[in-house]
Amino acid sequence: MPILINSGCTNSVIDQSLIDKYCITSTPLPVPLDTAGADGQSQKVMCYVTLHINVKGKEHLMDVIIALLLLPCILLGHDWLILTNPSIDWRANKITFPTDDLEYHLKEGDKILAVDLETQIIEMMQLELNTFATKSQQIAEYSEKAKSKLTFRDIFPPVYHKFEPIFTKESFNKLPPKHS
C-alpha cells in the first residue's frame, strides 16, 4: 500500500477505498471535520481509524482520518512528522529516524552520572520558596525588633504619658477598679 509523506497535510489521511478494500473498522469523529484536498475540493470527514504505521522499522500507533483521495494511499501529514521527527534527505529520497537506543561504550574507569532532573527541579523550587520565606521572615523579625526597642514613651506624645499604666501588659491581667 503506498504511503506518502505530505508536510502540507495537517492530519494524516487514509483513502476511503483502502478502508473498504481491507474491511477496516472506523470510529466516528465527535465533530465532523471540514477538509480541503490537494485538488481544492472540500469534503466533510466523518470517521477515523487507529493504525499501526511502520516506516523503516519505526512503528507508531496513530489516529488517521478517512477521506476520498485522488489515489488509494495513506498520506502521513504534519501530525506524523511532529510525532516521529524524521530526518529526510529529499535529494536522495531517504528517511532516517533519530534513535532512542543510544549506545555508549564504557571503558574501565569510566563513570556514569545519573541525574534525576525532576528531583533537582523540585529541590530548586523548594530552595527558591525557602529563600522567599526567609526574606519575609527577616522583614518580620526586623519589624518585631524595632517594635521591642520602642517604649510607650517613644511611641506616644508626652500628653499621654500619664496613662502609661493603663497600657502596660500587667494591667491587662486585672480588671479596673469597680466604681459604685
PDB file of C-alpha atoms in Angstrom:
ATOM      1  CA  MET A   1       0.000   0.000   0.000  1.00  0.00           C
ATOM      2  CA  PRO A   2       1.535   3.354  -0.980  1.00  0.00           C
ATOM      3  CA  ILE A   3       2.416   5.663   1.894  1.00  0.00           C
ATOM      4  CA  LEU A   4       3.281   9.256   1.029  1.00  0.00           C
ATOM      5  CA  ILE A   5       4.664  11.997   3.266  1.00  0.00           C
ATOM      6  CA  ASN A   6       2.930  15.343   2.836  1.00  0.00           C
ATOM      7  CA  SER A   7       4.062  18.158   5.123  1.00  0.00           C
ATOM      8  CA  GLY A   8       1.275  20.352   3.722  1.00  0.00           C
ATOM      9  CA  CYS A   9      -1.352  17.943   5.011  1.00  0.00           C
ATOM     10  CA  THR A  10      -2.327  18.889   8.581  1.00  0.00           C
ATOM     11  CA  ASN A  11      -3.655  15.453   9.566  1.00  0.00           C
ATOM     12  CA  SER A  12      -2.617  12.049   8.325  1.00  0.00           C
ATOM     13  CA  VAL A  13      -5.239  10.621   5.953  1.00  0.00           C
ATOM     14  CA  ILE A  14      -6.168   7.222   4.550  1.00  0.00           C
ATOM     15  CA  ASP A  15      -8.215   6.849   1.374  1.00  0.00           C
ATOM     16  CA  GLN A  16     -11.768   5.522   1.798  1.00  0.00           C
ATOM     17  CA  SER A  17     -11.162   2.829  -0.860  1.00  0.00           C
ATOM     18  CA  LEU A  18      -8.481   1.206   1.351  1.00  0.00           C
ATOM     19  CA  ILE A  19     -10.892   1.139   4.302  1.00  0.00           C
ATOM     20  CA  ASP A  20     -13.451  -0.632   2.114  1.00  0.00           C
ATOM     21  CA  LYS A  21     -10.913  -2.987   0.478  1.00  0.00           C
ATOM     22  CA  TYR A  22      -9.379  -4.196   3.766  1.00  0.00           C
ATOM     23  CA  CYS A  23     -12.626  -4.006   5.818  1.00  0.00           C
ATOM     24  CA  ILE A  24     -11.040  -1.731   8.425  1.00  0.00           C
ATOM     25  CA  THR A  25     -13.381  -0.719  11.243  1.00  0.00           C
ATOM     26  CA  SER A  26     -13.685   3.040  11.608  1.00  0.00           C
ATOM     27  CA  THR A  27     -14.704   5.274  14.506  1.00  0.00           C
ATOM     28  CA  PRO A  28     -16.956   8.323  14.065  1.00  0.00           C
ATOM     29  CA  LEU A  29     -15.401  11.695  14.874  1.00  0.00           C
ATOM     30  CA  PRO A  30     -17.145  13.563  17.714  1.00  0.00           C
ATOM     31  CA  VAL A  31     -17.481  16.549  15.355  1.00  0.00           C
ATOM     32  CA  PRO A  32     -17.250  16.296  11.546  1.00  0.00           C
ATOM     33  CA  LEU A  33     -14.089  17.877  10.144  1.00  0.00           C
ATOM     34  CA  ASP A  34     -14.138  20.158   7.094  1.00  0.00           C
ATOM     35  CA  THR A  35     -11.123  19.486   4.878  1.00  0.00           C
ATOM     36  CA  ALA A  36      -9.771  20.666   1.557  1.00  0.00           C
ATOM     37  CA  GLY A  37      -7.985  18.183  -0.680  1.00  0.00           C
ATOM     38  CA  ALA A  38      -4.957  18.772  -2.886  1.00  0.00           C
ATOM     39  CA  ASP A  39      -7.364  19.309  -5.791  1.00  0.00           C
ATOM     40  CA  GLY A  40      -9.111  22.115  -3.874  1.00  0.00           C
ATOM     41  CA  GLN A  41     -12.301  20.109  -3.339  1.00  0.00           C
ATOM     42  CA  SER A  42     -13.760  20.394   0.147  1.00  0.00           C
ATOM     43  CA  GLN A  43     -15.284  17.440   1.951  1.00  0.00           C
ATOM     44  CA  LYS A  44     -16.553  16.572   5.395  1.00  0.00           C
ATOM     45  CA  VAL A  45     -14.571  13.924   7.218  1.00  0.00           C
ATOM     46  CA  MET A  46     -16.812  11.867   9.472  1.00  0.00           C
ATOM     47  CA  CYS A  47     -14.589   8.994  10.682  1.00  0.00           C
ATOM     48  CA  TYR A  48     -11.072   7.964  11.603  1.00  0.00           C
ATOM     49  CA  VAL A  49      -9.143   4.744  12.155  1.00  0.00           C
ATOM     50  CA  THR A  50      -6.314   3.900  14.509  1.00  0.00           C
ATOM     51  CA  LEU A  51      -3.455   2.345  12.552  1.00  0.00           C
ATOM     52  CA  HIS A  52      -0.109   0.787  13.363  1.00  0.00           C
ATOM     53  CA  ILE A  53       2.161   2.650  10.975  1.00  0.00           C
ATOM     54  CA  ASN A  54       5.575   1.103  10.383  1.00  0.00           C
ATOM     55  CA  VAL A  55       8.106   3.095   8.381  1.00  0.00           C
ATOM     56  CA  LYS A  56      11.645   1.685   8.235  1.00  0.00           C
ATOM     57  CA  GLY A  57      11.155  -0.221  11.480  1.00  0.00           C
ATOM     58  CA  LYS A  58       9.695   2.746  13.385  1.00  0.00           C
ATOM     59  CA  GLU A  59       6.205   1.753  14.449  1.00  0.00           C
ATOM     60  CA  HIS A  60       3.664   4.222  15.773  1.00  0.00           C
ATOM     61  CA  LEU A  61       0.029   3.946  16.716  1.00  0.00           C
ATOM     62  CA  MET A  62      -1.860   6.859  15.119  1.00  0.00           C
ATOM     63  CA  ASP A  63      -5.357   8.111  14.546  1.00  0.00           C
ATOM     64  CA  VAL A  64      -5.770   8.726  10.806  1.00  0.00           C
ATOM     65  CA  ILE A  65      -8.792  10.447   9.258  1.00  0.00           C
ATOM     66  CA  ILE A  66     -10.651   8.827   6.364  1.00  0.00           C
ATOM     67  CA  ALA A  67     -11.243  10.858   3.198  1.00  0.00           C
ATOM     68  CA  LEU A  68     -11.641  10.470  -0.541  1.00  0.00           C
ATOM     69  CA  LEU A  69      -8.159  10.912  -2.025  1.00  0.00           C
ATOM     70  CA  LEU A  70      -7.028  11.026  -5.641  1.00  0.00           C
ATOM     71  CA  LEU A  71      -5.027   7.808  -5.113  1.00  0.00           C
ATOM     72  CA  PRO A  72      -5.622   4.777  -2.881  1.00  0.00           C
ATOM     73  CA  CYS A  73      -2.900   5.571  -0.358  1.00  0.00           C
ATOM     74  CA  ILE A  74      -2.059   6.844   3.096  1.00  0.00           C
ATOM     75  CA  LEU A  75      -0.802  10.402   3.475  1.00  0.00           C
ATOM     76  CA  LEU A  76       1.398  10.911   6.505  1.00  0.00           C
ATOM     77  CA  GLY A  77       0.821  14.542   7.375  1.00  0.00           C
ATOM     78  CA  HIS A  78       2.245  17.181   9.658  1.00  0.00           C
ATOM     79  CA  ASP A  79       0.913  15.358  12.759  1.00  0.00           C
ATOM     80  CA  TRP A  80       3.049  12.308  11.863  1.00  0.00           C
ATOM     81  CA  LEU A  81       6.106  14.462  11.138  1.00  0.00           C
ATOM     82  CA  ILE A  82       5.778  16.088  14.572  1.00  0.00           C
ATOM     83  CA  LEU A  83       5.306  12.700  16.264  1.00  0.00           C
ATOM     84  CA  THR A  84       8.274  10.964  14.624  1.00  0.00           C
ATOM     85  CA  ASN A  85      10.596  13.900  13.840  1.00  0.00           C
ATOM     86  CA  PRO A  86      12.344  12.111  10.944  1.00  0.00           C
ATOM     87  CA  SER A  87      15.368  13.366   9.040  1.00  0.00           C
ATOM     88  CA  ILE A  88      14.529  13.469   5.347  1.00  0.00           C
ATOM     89  CA  ASP A  89      17.141  13.722   2.609  1.00  0.00           C
ATOM     90  CA  TRP A  90      14.955  14.996  -0.221  1.00  0.00           C
ATOM     91  CA  ARG A  91      17.703  14.651  -2.850  1.00  0.00           C
ATOM     92  CA  ALA A  92      18.402  11.015  -2.053  1.00  0.00           C
ATOM     93  CA  ASN A  93      14.761  10.173  -1.176  1.00  0.00           C
ATOM     94  CA  LYS A  94      15.999   8.779   2.114  1.00  0.00           C
ATOM     95  CA  ILE A  95      14.359   8.945   5.524  1.00  0.00           C
ATOM     96  CA  THR A  96      16.017   8.217   8.864  1.00  0.00           C
ATOM     97  CA  PHE A  97      14.750   8.469  12.402  1.00  0.00           C
ATOM     98  CA  PRO A  98      16.557   9.701  15.480  1.00  0.00           C
ATOM     99  CA  THR A  99      17.468   6.701  17.557  1.00  0.00           C
ATOM    100  CA  ASP A 100      16.132   6.222  21.041  1.00  0.00           C
ATOM    101  CA  ASP A 101      18.695   3.491  21.699  1.00  0.00           C
ATOM    102  CA  LEU A 102      21.937   5.423  22.027  1.00  0.00           C
ATOM    103  CA  GLU A 103      24.902   3.142  22.551  1.00  0.00           C
ATOM    104  CA  TYR A 104      27.739   4.117  24.829  1.00  0.00           C
ATOM    105  CA  HIS A 105      30.865   2.031  25.015  1.00  0.00           C
ATOM    106  CA  LEU A 106      32.291   2.368  28.511  1.00  0.00           C
ATOM    107  CA  LYS A 107      35.940   1.809  29.245  1.00  0.00           C
ATOM    108  CA  GLU A 108      37.415   0.719  32.541  1.00  0.00           C
ATOM    109  CA  GLY A 109      37.347   3.631  34.962  1.00  0.00           C
ATOM    110  CA  ASP A 110      34.505   5.452  33.197  1.00  0.00           C
ATOM    111  CA  LYS A 111      31.773   6.643  35.494  1.00  0.00           C
ATOM    112  CA  ILE A 112      28.094   7.011  34.782  1.00  0.00           C
ATOM    113  CA  LEU A 113      26.453  10.115  36.184  1.00  0.00           C
ATOM    114  CA  ALA A 114      22.718   9.722  36.592  1.00  0.00           C
ATOM    115  CA  VAL A 115      20.797  12.939  37.024  1.00  0.00           C
ATOM    116  CA  ASP A 116      17.214  12.945  38.216  1.00  0.00           C
ATOM    117  CA  LEU A 117      16.020  16.216  36.690  1.00  0.00           C
ATOM    118  CA  GLU A 118      12.569  16.046  38.267  1.00  0.00           C
ATOM    119  CA  THR A 119      14.035  15.810  41.773  1.00  0.00           C
ATOM    120  CA  GLN A 120      16.532  18.590  41.036  1.00  0.00           C
ATOM    121  CA  ILE A 121      13.799  20.900  39.753  1.00  0.00           C
ATOM    122  CA  ILE A 122      11.643  20.218  42.817  1.00  0.00           C
ATOM    123  CA  GLU A 123      14.617  20.877  45.116  1.00  0.00           C
ATOM    124  CA  MET A 124      15.399  24.121  43.291  1.00  0.00           C
ATOM    125  CA  MET A 125      11.775  25.238  43.621  1.00  0.00           C
ATOM    126  CA  GLN A 126      11.800  24.420  47.339  1.00  0.00           C
ATOM    127  CA  LEU A 127      15.068  26.311  47.789  1.00  0.00           C
ATOM    128  CA  GLU A 128      13.562  29.281  45.977  1.00  0.00           C
ATOM    129  CA  LEU A 129      10.449  29.099  48.166  1.00  0.00           C
ATOM    130  CA  ASN A 130      12.612  28.907  51.283  1.00  0.00           C
ATOM    131  CA  THR A 131      14.543  31.938  50.087  1.00  0.00           C
ATOM    132  CA  PHE A 132      11.332  33.911  49.743  1.00  0.00           C
ATOM    133  CA  ALA A 133      10.134  32.698  53.138  1.00  0.00           C
ATOM    134  CA  THR A 134      13.450  33.726  54.681  1.00  0.00           C
ATOM    135  CA  LYS A 135      13.159  37.231  53.216  1.00  0.00           C
ATOM    136  CA  SER A 136       9.660  37.736  54.610  1.00  0.00           C
ATOM    137  CA  GLN A 137      10.722  36.242  57.889  1.00  0.00           C
ATOM    138  CA  GLN A 138      13.679  38.646  58.026  1.00  0.00           C
ATOM    139  CA  ILE A 139      11.340  41.581  57.446  1.00  0.00           C
ATOM    140  CA  ALA A 140       9.000  40.359  60.195  1.00  0.00           C
ATOM    141  CA  GLU A 141      11.922  39.837  62.581  1.00  0.00           C
ATOM    142  CA  TYR A 142      13.306  43.296  61.841  1.00  0.00           C
ATOM    143  CA  SER A 143       9.880  44.814  62.387  1.00  0.00           C
ATOM    144  CA  GLU A 144       9.477  42.917  65.660  1.00  0.00           C
ATOM    145  CA  LYS A 145      12.911  44.012  66.881  1.00  0.00           C
ATOM    146  CA  ALA A 146      12.111  47.617  66.010  1.00  0.00           C
ATOM    147  CA  LYS A 147       8.859  47.366  67.976  1.00  0.00           C
ATOM    148  CA  SER A 148      10.505  45.855  71.034  1.00  0.00           C
ATOM    149  CA  LYS A 149      13.079  48.657  71.224  1.00  0.00           C
ATOM    150  CA  LEU A 150      10.418  51.343  71.342  1.00  0.00           C
ATOM    151  CA  THR A 151       8.858  52.115  74.697  1.00  0.00           C
ATOM    152  CA  PHE A 152       5.456  53.547  75.422  1.00  0.00           C
ATOM    153  CA  ARG A 153       7.035  56.958  75.885  1.00  0.00           C
ATOM    154  CA  ASP A 154       8.786  56.659  72.484  1.00  0.00           C
ATOM    155  CA  ILE A 155       5.556  55.867  70.690  1.00  0.00           C
ATOM    156  CA  PHE A 156       3.057  58.256  72.340  1.00  0.00           C
ATOM    157  CA  PRO A 157       3.248  62.037  72.756  1.00  0.00           C
ATOM    158  CA  PRO A 158       4.043  63.362  76.278  1.00  0.00           C
ATOM    159  CA  VAL A 159       0.439  64.359  76.896  1.00  0.00           C
ATOM    160  CA  TYR A 160      -0.463  60.608  77.127  1.00  0.00           C
ATOM    161  CA  HIS A 161       2.457  59.501  79.305  1.00  0.00           C
ATOM    162  CA  LYS A 162       0.342  59.748  82.489  1.00  0.00           C
ATOM    163  CA  PHE A 163      -1.867  56.939  81.078  1.00  0.00           C
ATOM    164  CA  GLU A 164       1.024  54.526  80.617  1.00  0.00           C
ATOM    165  CA  PRO A 165      -0.010  52.219  83.489  1.00  0.00           C
ATOM    166  CA  ILE A 166      -3.301  51.520  81.709  1.00  0.00           C
ATOM    167  CA  PHE A 167      -1.485  50.214  78.622  1.00  0.00           C
ATOM    168  CA  THR A 168       1.136  48.022  80.268  1.00  0.00           C
ATOM    169  CA  LYS A 169       0.933  44.286  79.820  1.00  0.00           C
ATOM    170  CA  GLU A 170       0.421  43.753  83.548  1.00  0.00           C
ATOM    171  CA  SER A 171      -2.687  45.956  83.593  1.00  0.00           C
ATOM    172  CA  PHE A 172      -4.398  43.686  81.055  1.00  0.00           C
ATOM    173  CA  ASN A 173      -4.332  40.787  83.530  1.00  0.00           C
ATOM    174  CA  LYS A 174      -6.662  42.512  86.013  1.00  0.00           C
ATOM    175  CA  LEU A 175      -9.944  44.322  85.728  1.00  0.00           C
ATOM    176  CA  PRO A 176     -10.148  48.039  86.520  1.00  0.00           C
ATOM    177  CA  PRO A 177     -11.475  49.010  89.957  1.00  0.00           C
ATOM    178  CA  LYS A 178     -15.237  48.860  90.297  1.00  0.00           C
ATOM    179  CA  HIS A 179     -16.891  52.264  90.862  1.00  0.00           C
ATOM    180  CA  SER A 180     -20.097  52.383  92.836  1.00  0.00           C
TER     181      SER A 180
END
